[in-house]
XYZ file of N, CA and C in Angstrom:
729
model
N 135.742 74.589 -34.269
C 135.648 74.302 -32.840
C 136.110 75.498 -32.039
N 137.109 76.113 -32.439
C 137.751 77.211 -31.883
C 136.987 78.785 -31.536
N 136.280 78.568 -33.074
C 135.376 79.696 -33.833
C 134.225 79.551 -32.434
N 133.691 78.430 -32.291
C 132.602 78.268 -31.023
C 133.041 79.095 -29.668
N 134.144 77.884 -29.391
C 134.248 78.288 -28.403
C 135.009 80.331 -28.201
N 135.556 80.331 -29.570
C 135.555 81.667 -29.039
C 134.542 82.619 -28.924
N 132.854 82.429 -29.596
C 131.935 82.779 -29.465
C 131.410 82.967 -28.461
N 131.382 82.067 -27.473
C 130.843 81.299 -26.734
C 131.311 82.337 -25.510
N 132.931 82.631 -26.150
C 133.516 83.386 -24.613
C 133.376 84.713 -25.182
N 132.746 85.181 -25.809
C 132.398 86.404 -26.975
C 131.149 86.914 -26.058
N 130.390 85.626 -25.864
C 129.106 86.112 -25.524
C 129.190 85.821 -24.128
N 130.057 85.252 -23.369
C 129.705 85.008 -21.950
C 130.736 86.625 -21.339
N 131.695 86.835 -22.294
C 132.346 88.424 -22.023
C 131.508 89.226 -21.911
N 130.437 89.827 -22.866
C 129.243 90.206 -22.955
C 128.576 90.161 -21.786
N 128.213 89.028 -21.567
C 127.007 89.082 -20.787
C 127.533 89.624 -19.197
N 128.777 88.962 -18.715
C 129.745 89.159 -18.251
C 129.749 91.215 -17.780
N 129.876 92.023 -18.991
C 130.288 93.319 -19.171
C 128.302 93.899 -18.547
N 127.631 93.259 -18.956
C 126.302 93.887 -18.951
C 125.966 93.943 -17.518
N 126.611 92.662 -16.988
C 126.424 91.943 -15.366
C 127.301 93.555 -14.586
N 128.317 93.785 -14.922
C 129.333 94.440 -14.779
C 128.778 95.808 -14.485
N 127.535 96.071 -15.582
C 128.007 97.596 -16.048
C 126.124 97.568 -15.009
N 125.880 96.728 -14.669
C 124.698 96.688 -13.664
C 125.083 97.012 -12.698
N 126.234 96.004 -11.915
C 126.486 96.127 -11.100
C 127.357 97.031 -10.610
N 127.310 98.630 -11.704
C 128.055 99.483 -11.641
C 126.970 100.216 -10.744
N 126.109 100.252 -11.671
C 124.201 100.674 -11.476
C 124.194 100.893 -9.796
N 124.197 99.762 -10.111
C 123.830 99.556 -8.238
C 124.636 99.842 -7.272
N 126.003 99.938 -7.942
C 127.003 100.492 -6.922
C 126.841 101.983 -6.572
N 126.329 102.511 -7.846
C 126.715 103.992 -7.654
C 125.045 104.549 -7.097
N 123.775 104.073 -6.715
C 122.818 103.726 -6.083
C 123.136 103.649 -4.481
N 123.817 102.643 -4.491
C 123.945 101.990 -3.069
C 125.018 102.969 -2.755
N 125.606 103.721 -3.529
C 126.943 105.114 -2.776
C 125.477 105.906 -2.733
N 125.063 106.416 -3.311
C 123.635 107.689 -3.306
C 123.449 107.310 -1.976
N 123.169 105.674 -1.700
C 121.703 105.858 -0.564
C 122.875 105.494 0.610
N 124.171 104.921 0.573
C 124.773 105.394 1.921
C 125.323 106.484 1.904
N 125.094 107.585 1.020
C 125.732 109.190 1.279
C 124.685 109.946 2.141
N 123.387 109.578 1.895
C 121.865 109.671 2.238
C 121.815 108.892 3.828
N 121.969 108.036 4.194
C 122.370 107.331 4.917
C 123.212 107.845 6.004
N 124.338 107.969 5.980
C 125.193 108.812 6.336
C 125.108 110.067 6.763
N 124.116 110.867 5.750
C 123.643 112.212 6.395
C 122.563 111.845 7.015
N 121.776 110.952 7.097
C 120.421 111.195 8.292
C 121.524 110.445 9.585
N 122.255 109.575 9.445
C 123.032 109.417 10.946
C 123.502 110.517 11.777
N 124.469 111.485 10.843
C 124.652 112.293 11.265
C 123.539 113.787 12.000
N 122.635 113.461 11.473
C 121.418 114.547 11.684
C 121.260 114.145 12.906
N 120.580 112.571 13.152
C 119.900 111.945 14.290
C 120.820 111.906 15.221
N 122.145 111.936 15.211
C 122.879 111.702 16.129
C 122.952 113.343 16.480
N 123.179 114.203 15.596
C 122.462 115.806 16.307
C 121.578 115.896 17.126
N 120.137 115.597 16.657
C 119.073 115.660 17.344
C 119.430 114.922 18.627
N 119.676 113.582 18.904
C 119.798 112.817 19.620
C 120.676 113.454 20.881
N 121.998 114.385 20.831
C 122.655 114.974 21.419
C 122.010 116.379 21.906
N 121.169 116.824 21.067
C 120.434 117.890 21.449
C 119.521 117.600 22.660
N 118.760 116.324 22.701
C 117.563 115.416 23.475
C 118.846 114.803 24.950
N 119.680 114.453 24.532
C 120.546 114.194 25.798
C 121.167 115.164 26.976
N 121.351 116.387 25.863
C 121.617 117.552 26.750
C 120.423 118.216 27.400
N 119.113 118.541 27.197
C 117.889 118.432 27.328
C 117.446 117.148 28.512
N 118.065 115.804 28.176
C 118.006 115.381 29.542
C 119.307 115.089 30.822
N 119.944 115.520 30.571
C 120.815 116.275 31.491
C 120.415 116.720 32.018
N 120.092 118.120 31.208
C 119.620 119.430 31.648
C 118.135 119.195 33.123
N 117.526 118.213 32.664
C 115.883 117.572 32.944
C 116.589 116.751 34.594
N 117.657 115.772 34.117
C 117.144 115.302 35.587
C 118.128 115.704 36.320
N 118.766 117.163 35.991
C 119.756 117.863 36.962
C 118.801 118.530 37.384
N 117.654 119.375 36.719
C 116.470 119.847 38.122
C 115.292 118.584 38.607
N 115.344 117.202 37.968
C 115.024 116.721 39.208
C 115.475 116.092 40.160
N 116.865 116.445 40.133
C 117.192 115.951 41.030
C 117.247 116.813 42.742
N 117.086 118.328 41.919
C 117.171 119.569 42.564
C 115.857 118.785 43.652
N 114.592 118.797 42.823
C 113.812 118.685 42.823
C 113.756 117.550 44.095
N 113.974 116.690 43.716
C 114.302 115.445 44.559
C 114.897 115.554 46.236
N 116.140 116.041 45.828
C 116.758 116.635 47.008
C 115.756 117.664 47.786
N 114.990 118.034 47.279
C 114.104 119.502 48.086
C 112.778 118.329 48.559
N 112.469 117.250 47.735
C 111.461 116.624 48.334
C 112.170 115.033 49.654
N 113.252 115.360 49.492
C 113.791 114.500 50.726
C 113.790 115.405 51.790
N 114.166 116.210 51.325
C 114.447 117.060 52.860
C 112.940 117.631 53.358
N 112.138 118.166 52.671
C 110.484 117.759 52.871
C 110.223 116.562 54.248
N 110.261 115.613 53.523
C 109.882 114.419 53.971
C 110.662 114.108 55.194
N 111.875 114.337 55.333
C 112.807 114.016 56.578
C 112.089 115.200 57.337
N 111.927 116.244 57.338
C 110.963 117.447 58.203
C 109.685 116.866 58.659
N 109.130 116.175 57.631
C 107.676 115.688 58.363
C 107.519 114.415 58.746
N 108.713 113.753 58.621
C 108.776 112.507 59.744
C 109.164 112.732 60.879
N 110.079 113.892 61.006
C 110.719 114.280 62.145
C 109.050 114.870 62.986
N 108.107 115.515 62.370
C 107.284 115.981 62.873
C 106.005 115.358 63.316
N 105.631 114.444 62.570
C 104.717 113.016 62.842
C 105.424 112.410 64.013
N 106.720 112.105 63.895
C 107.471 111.639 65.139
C 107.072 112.180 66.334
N 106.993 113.226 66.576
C 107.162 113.889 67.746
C 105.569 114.100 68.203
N 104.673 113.780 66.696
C 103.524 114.009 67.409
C 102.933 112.523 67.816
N 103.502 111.674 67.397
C 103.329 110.300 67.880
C 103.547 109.895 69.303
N 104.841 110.681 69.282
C 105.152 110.566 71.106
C 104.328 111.521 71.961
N 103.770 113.062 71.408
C 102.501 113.144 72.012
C 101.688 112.147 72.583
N 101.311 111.946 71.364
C 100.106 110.814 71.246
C 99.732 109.634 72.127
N 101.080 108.952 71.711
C 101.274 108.270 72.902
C 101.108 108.358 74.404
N 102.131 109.707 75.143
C 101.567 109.866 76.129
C 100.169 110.550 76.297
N 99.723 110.614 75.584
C 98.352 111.290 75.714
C 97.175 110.009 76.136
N 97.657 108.796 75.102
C 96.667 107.591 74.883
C 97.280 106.600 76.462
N 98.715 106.957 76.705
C 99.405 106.429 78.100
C 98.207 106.842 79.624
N 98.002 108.601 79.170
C 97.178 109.125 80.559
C 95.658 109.084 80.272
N 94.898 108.623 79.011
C 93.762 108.088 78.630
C 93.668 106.701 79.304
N 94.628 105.639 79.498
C 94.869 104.260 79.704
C 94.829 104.445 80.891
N 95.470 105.225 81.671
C 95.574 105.315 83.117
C 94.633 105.463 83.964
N 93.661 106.667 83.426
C 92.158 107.584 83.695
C 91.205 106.369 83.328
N 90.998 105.205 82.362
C 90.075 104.561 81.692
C 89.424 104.261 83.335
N 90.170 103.269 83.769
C 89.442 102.274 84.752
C 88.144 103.371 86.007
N 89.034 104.114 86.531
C 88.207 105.223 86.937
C 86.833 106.255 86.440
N 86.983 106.507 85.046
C 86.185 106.495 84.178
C 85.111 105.713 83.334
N 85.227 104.502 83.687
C 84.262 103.027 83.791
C 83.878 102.762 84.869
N 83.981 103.131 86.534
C 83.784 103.155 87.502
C 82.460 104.371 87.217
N 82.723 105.518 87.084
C 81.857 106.708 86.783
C 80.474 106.363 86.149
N 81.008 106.112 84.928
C 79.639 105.560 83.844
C 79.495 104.287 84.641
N 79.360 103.439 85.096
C 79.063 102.478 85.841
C 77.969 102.963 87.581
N 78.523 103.571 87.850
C 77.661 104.513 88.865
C 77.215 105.314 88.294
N 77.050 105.703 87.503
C 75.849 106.687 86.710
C 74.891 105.945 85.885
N 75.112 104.612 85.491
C 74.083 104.093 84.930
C 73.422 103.518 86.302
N 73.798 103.178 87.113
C 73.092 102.603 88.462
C 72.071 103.698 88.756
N 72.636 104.705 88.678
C 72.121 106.383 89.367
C 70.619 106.282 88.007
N 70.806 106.323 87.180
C 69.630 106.853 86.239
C 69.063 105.290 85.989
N 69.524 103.840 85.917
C 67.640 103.189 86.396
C 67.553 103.217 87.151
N 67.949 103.521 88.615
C 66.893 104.817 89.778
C 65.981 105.273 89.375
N 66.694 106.423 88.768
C 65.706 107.122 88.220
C 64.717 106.846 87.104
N 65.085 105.891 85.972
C 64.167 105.841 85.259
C 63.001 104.565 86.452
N 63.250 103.631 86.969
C 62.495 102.950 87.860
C 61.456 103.720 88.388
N 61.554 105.105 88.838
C 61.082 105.764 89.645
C 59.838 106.579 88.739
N 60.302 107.059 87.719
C 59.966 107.590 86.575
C 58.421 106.628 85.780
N 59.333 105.478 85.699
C 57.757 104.586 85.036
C 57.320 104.503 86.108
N 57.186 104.140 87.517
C 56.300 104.167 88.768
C 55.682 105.436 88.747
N 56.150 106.539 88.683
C 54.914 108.061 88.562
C 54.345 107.423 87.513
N 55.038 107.333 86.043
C 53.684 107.223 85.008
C 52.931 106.512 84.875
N 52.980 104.986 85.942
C 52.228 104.043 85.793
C 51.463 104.470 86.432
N 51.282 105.116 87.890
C 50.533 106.116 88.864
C 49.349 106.980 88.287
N 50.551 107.843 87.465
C 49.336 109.032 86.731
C 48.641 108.548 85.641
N 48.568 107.338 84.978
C 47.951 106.554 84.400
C 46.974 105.879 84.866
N 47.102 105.347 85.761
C 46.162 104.820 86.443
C 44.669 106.533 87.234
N 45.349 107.240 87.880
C 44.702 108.979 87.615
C 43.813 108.998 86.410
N 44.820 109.206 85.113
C 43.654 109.518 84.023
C 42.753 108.693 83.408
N 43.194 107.244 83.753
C 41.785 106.028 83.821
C 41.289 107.131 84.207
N 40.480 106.570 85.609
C 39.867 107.083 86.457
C 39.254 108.654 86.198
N 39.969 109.313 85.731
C 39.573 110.859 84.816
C 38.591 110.662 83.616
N 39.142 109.639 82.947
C 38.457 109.649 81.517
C 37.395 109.028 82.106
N 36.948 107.546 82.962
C 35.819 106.701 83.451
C 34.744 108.328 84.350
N 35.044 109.086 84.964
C 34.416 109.894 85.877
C 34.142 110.919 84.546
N 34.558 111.560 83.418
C 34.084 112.609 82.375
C 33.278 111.654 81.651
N 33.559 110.355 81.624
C 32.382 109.473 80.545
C 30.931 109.931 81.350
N 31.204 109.443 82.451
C 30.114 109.197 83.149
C 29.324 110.643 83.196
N 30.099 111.769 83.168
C 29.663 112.894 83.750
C 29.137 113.200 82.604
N 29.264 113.216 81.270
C 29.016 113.743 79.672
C 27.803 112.916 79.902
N 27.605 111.388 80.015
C 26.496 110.829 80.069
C 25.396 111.420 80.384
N 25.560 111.601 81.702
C 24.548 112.491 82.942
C 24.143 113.807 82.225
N 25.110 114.709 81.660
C 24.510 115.901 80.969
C 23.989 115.712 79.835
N 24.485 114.939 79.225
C 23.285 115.057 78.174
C 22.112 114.166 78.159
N 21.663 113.773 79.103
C 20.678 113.382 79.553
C 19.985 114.547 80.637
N 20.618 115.404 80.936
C 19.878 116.678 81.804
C 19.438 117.335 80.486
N 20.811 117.535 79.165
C 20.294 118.273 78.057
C 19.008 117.739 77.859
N 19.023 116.299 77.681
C 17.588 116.064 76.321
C 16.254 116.523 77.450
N 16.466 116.247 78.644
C 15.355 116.372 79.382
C 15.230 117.885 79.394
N 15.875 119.186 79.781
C 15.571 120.293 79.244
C 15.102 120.833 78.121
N 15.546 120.250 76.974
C 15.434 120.507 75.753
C 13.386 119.627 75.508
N 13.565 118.847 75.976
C 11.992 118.050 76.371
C 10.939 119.111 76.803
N 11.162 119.447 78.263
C 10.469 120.685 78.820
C 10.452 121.249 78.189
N 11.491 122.678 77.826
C 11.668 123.431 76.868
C 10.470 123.169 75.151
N 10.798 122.155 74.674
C 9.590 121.752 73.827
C 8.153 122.320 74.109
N 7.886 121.362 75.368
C 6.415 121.196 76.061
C 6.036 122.675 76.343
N 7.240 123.793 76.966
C 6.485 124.910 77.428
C 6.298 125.792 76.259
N 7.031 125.537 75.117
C 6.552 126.507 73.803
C 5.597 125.859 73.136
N 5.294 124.662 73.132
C 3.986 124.468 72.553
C 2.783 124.973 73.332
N 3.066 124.409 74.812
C 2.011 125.278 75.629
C 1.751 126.688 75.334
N 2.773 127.286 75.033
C 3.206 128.742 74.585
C 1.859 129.179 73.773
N 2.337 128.334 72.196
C 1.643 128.481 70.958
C 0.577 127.941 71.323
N -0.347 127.131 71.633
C -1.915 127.256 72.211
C -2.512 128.164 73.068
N -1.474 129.178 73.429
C -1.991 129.664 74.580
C -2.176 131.487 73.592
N -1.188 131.274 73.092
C -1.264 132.060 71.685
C -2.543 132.379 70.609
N -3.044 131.074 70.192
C -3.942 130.565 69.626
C -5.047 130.536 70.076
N -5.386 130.489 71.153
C -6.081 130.992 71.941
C -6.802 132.134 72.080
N -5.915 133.356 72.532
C -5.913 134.642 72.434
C -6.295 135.100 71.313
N -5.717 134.321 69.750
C -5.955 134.915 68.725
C -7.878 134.363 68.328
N -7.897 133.393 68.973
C -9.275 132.712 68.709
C -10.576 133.931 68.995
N -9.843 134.235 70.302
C -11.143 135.090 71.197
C -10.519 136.519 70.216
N -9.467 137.065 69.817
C -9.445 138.289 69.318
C -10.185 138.519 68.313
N -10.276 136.934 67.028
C -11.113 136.965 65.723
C -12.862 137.022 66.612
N -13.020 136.121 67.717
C -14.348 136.520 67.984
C -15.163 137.725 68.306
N -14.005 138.599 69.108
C -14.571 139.937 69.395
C -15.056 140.833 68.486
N -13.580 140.742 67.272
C -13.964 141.607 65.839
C -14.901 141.080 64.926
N -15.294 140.016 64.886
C -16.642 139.834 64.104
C -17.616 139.737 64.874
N -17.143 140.043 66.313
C -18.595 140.721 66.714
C -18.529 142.388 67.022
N -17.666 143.048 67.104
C -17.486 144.411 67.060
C -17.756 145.156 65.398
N -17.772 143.898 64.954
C -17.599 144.432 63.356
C -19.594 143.904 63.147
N -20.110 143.288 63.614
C -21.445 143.141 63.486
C -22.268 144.303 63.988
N -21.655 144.349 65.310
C -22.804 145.732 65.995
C -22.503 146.753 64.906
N -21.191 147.450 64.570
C -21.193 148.347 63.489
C -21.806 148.500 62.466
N -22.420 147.132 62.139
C -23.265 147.213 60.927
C -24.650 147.083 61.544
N -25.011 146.401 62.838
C -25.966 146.154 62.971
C -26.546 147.828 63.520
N -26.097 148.729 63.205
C -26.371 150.531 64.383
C -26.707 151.450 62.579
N -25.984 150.491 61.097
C -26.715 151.027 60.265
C -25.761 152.317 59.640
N -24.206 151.905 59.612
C -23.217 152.532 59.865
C -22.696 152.117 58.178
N -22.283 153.512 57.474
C -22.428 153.198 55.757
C -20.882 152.922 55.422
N -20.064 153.598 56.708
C -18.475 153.368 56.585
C -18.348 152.265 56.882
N -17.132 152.060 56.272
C -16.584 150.338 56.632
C -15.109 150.600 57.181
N -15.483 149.345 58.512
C -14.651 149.510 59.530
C -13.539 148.379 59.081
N -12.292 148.445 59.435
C -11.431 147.349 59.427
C -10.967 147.093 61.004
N -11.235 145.783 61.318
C -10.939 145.588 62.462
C -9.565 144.815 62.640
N -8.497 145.201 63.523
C -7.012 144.571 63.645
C -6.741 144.031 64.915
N -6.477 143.319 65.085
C -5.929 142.109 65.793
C -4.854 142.848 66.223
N -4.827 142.865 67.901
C -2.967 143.525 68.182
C -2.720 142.374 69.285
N -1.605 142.558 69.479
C -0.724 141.372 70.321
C -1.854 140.830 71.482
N -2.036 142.283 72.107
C -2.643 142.678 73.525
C -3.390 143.298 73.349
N -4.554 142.603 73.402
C -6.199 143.505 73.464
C -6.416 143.559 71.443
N -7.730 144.277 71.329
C -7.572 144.727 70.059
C -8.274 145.709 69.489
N -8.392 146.186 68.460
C -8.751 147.298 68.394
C -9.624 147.206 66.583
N -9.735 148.536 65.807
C -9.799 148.757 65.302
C -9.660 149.848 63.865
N -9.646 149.470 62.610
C -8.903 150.733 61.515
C -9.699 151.423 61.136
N -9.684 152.533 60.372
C -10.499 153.886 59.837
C -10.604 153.213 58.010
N -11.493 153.007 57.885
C -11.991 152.816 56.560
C -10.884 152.760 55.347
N -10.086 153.897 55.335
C -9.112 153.967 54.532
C -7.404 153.343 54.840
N -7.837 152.393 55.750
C -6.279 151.549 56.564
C -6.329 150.294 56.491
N -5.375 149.679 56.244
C -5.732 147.991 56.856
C -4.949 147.317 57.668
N -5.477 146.650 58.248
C -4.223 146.261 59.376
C -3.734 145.323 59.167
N -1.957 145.706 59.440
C -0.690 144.881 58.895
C 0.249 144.446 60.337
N 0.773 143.186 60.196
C 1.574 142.918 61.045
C 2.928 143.505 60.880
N 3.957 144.489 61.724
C 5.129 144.956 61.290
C 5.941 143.267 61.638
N 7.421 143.810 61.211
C 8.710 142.796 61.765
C 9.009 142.707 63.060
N 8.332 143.317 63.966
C 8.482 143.372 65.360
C 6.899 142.297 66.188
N 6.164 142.107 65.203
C 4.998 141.380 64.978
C 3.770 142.138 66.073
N 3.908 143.656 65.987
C 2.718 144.156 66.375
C 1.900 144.750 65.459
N 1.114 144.455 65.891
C -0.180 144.702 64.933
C -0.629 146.061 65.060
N -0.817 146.620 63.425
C -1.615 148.389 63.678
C -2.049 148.546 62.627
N -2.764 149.442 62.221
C -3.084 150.306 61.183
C -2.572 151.070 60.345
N -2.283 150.241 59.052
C -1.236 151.161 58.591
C -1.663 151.368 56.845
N -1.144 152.671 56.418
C -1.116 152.773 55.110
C -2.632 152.818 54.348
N -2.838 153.147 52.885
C -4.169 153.239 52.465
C -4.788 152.236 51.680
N -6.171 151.791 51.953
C -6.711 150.605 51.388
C -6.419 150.472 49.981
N -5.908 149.201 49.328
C -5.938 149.202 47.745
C -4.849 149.865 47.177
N -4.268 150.698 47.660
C -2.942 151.978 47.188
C -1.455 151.168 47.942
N -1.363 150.585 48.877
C -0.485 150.232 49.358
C 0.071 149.066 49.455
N 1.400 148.277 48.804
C 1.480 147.254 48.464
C 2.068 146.307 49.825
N 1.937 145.226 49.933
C 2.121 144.679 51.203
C 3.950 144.728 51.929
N 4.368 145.008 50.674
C 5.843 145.552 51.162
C 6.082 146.468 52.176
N 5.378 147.518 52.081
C 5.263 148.438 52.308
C 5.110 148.547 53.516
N 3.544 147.865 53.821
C 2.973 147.382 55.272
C 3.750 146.204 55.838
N 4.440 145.420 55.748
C 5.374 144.218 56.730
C 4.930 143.133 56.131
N 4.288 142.536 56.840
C 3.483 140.962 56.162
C 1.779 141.293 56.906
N 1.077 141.136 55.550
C -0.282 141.219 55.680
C -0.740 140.321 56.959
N -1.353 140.469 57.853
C -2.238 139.775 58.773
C -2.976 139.053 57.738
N -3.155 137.422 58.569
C -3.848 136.892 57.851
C -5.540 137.093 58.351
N -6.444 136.410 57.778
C -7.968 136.876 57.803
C -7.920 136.607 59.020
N -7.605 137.627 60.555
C -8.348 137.344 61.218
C -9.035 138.524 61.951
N -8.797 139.393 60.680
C -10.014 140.469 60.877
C -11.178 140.937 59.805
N -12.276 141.636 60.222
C -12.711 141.563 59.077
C -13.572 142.695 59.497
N -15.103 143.157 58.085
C -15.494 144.105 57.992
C -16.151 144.626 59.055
């Protein structure tokens, strides 16, 4: 029984010593990591004192800073101030002047619809004028071109009269030369005559000519029979001459 239980405390000593020699383990661990511990406090509390003096340092110039922007600001209230009381009396002798100055524009708008009253009465006036302008040029454009068409009518009538009277002349000119051109043959005459038609009166060509109308449209004798191309001579007369 003894033998047990001294086993028993054999092995709970044991287990006891193992618990022991763990919890040595961990002691001398847990010294490592608060020696570790200990030195980053001490670091951070460096840094940390370094960052405090740094803000010291920080809001002793802003306060510089501060102080320079009060006294700023007390300068330009003092100066807004004073321009306020300008202002004031300025908006005081604006207030004073108003009523008199609404009197003004008040008689000046009276003054100009006067004038504009007066203004649409001329233009309703000179409106009524250029009616009356435009009705008197209708009428008058009417009238001329009705003098036009009737000139332009005449005008017609006397150049056709013209051209028969033309035609005419040329009638009796072809009659003379085929009869001036007959006696020539009828006297037994071996040359051959060309007879030409001229504006006024007419006449006759030398065997070796024929008669051409120039660009001026008088008629003559020009150039040699057969040799000369009608270029040359103007525009050929048409047949109203002959051998």
């Amino acid at each position: 029984m003894q033998d047990t239980q001294i086993q028993n405390l054999i092995a709970a000593s044991s287990s006891q010593k193992i618990a022991i020699d763990s919890l040595k383990v961990d002691l001398t661990s847990l010294s490592s990591q608060f020696t570790q511990f200990t030195s980053d406090v001490i670091s951070n509390n460096t840094q940390q004192n370094i960052q405090i003096q740094n803000l010291v340092t920080t809001t002793d110039t802003q306060k510089l800073v501060l102080d320079q922007l009060r006294a700023n600001l007390t300068s330009s209230t003092n100066s807004l101030q004073t321009q306020i009381n300008t202002n004031s009396a300025s908006i005081s002798s604006l207030a004073s002047s108003f009523p008199q100055l609404k009197a003004d524009v008040t008689s000046n708008n009276s003054i100009l619809n006067t004038q504009i009253q007066s203004v649409v009465t001329t233009v309703n006036s000179q409106k009524l004028v250029t009616d009356s302008l435009k009705t008197d040029l209708t009428q008058n454009t009417n009238s001329l071109q009705t003098q036009i068409n009737t000139l332009n009518s005449n005008q017609d009538n006397k150049v056709n009269s013209l051209q028969s009277s033309i035609n005419n002349i040329n009638n009796v000119n072809d009659a003379q030369n085929a009869e001036i051109a007959n006696l020539k043959n009828s006297k037994g005459s071996l040359s051959i005559i060309y007879i030409c038609s001229f504006t006024v009166g007419y006449g006759y060509c030398p065997t070796i000519h024929r008669c051409c109308r120039q660009n001026n449209n008088q008629y003559e004798c020009k150039g040699i029979y057969g040799l000369v191309s009608p270029q040359s001579c103007g525009t050929w007369v048409p047949p109203n001459w002959s051998k």
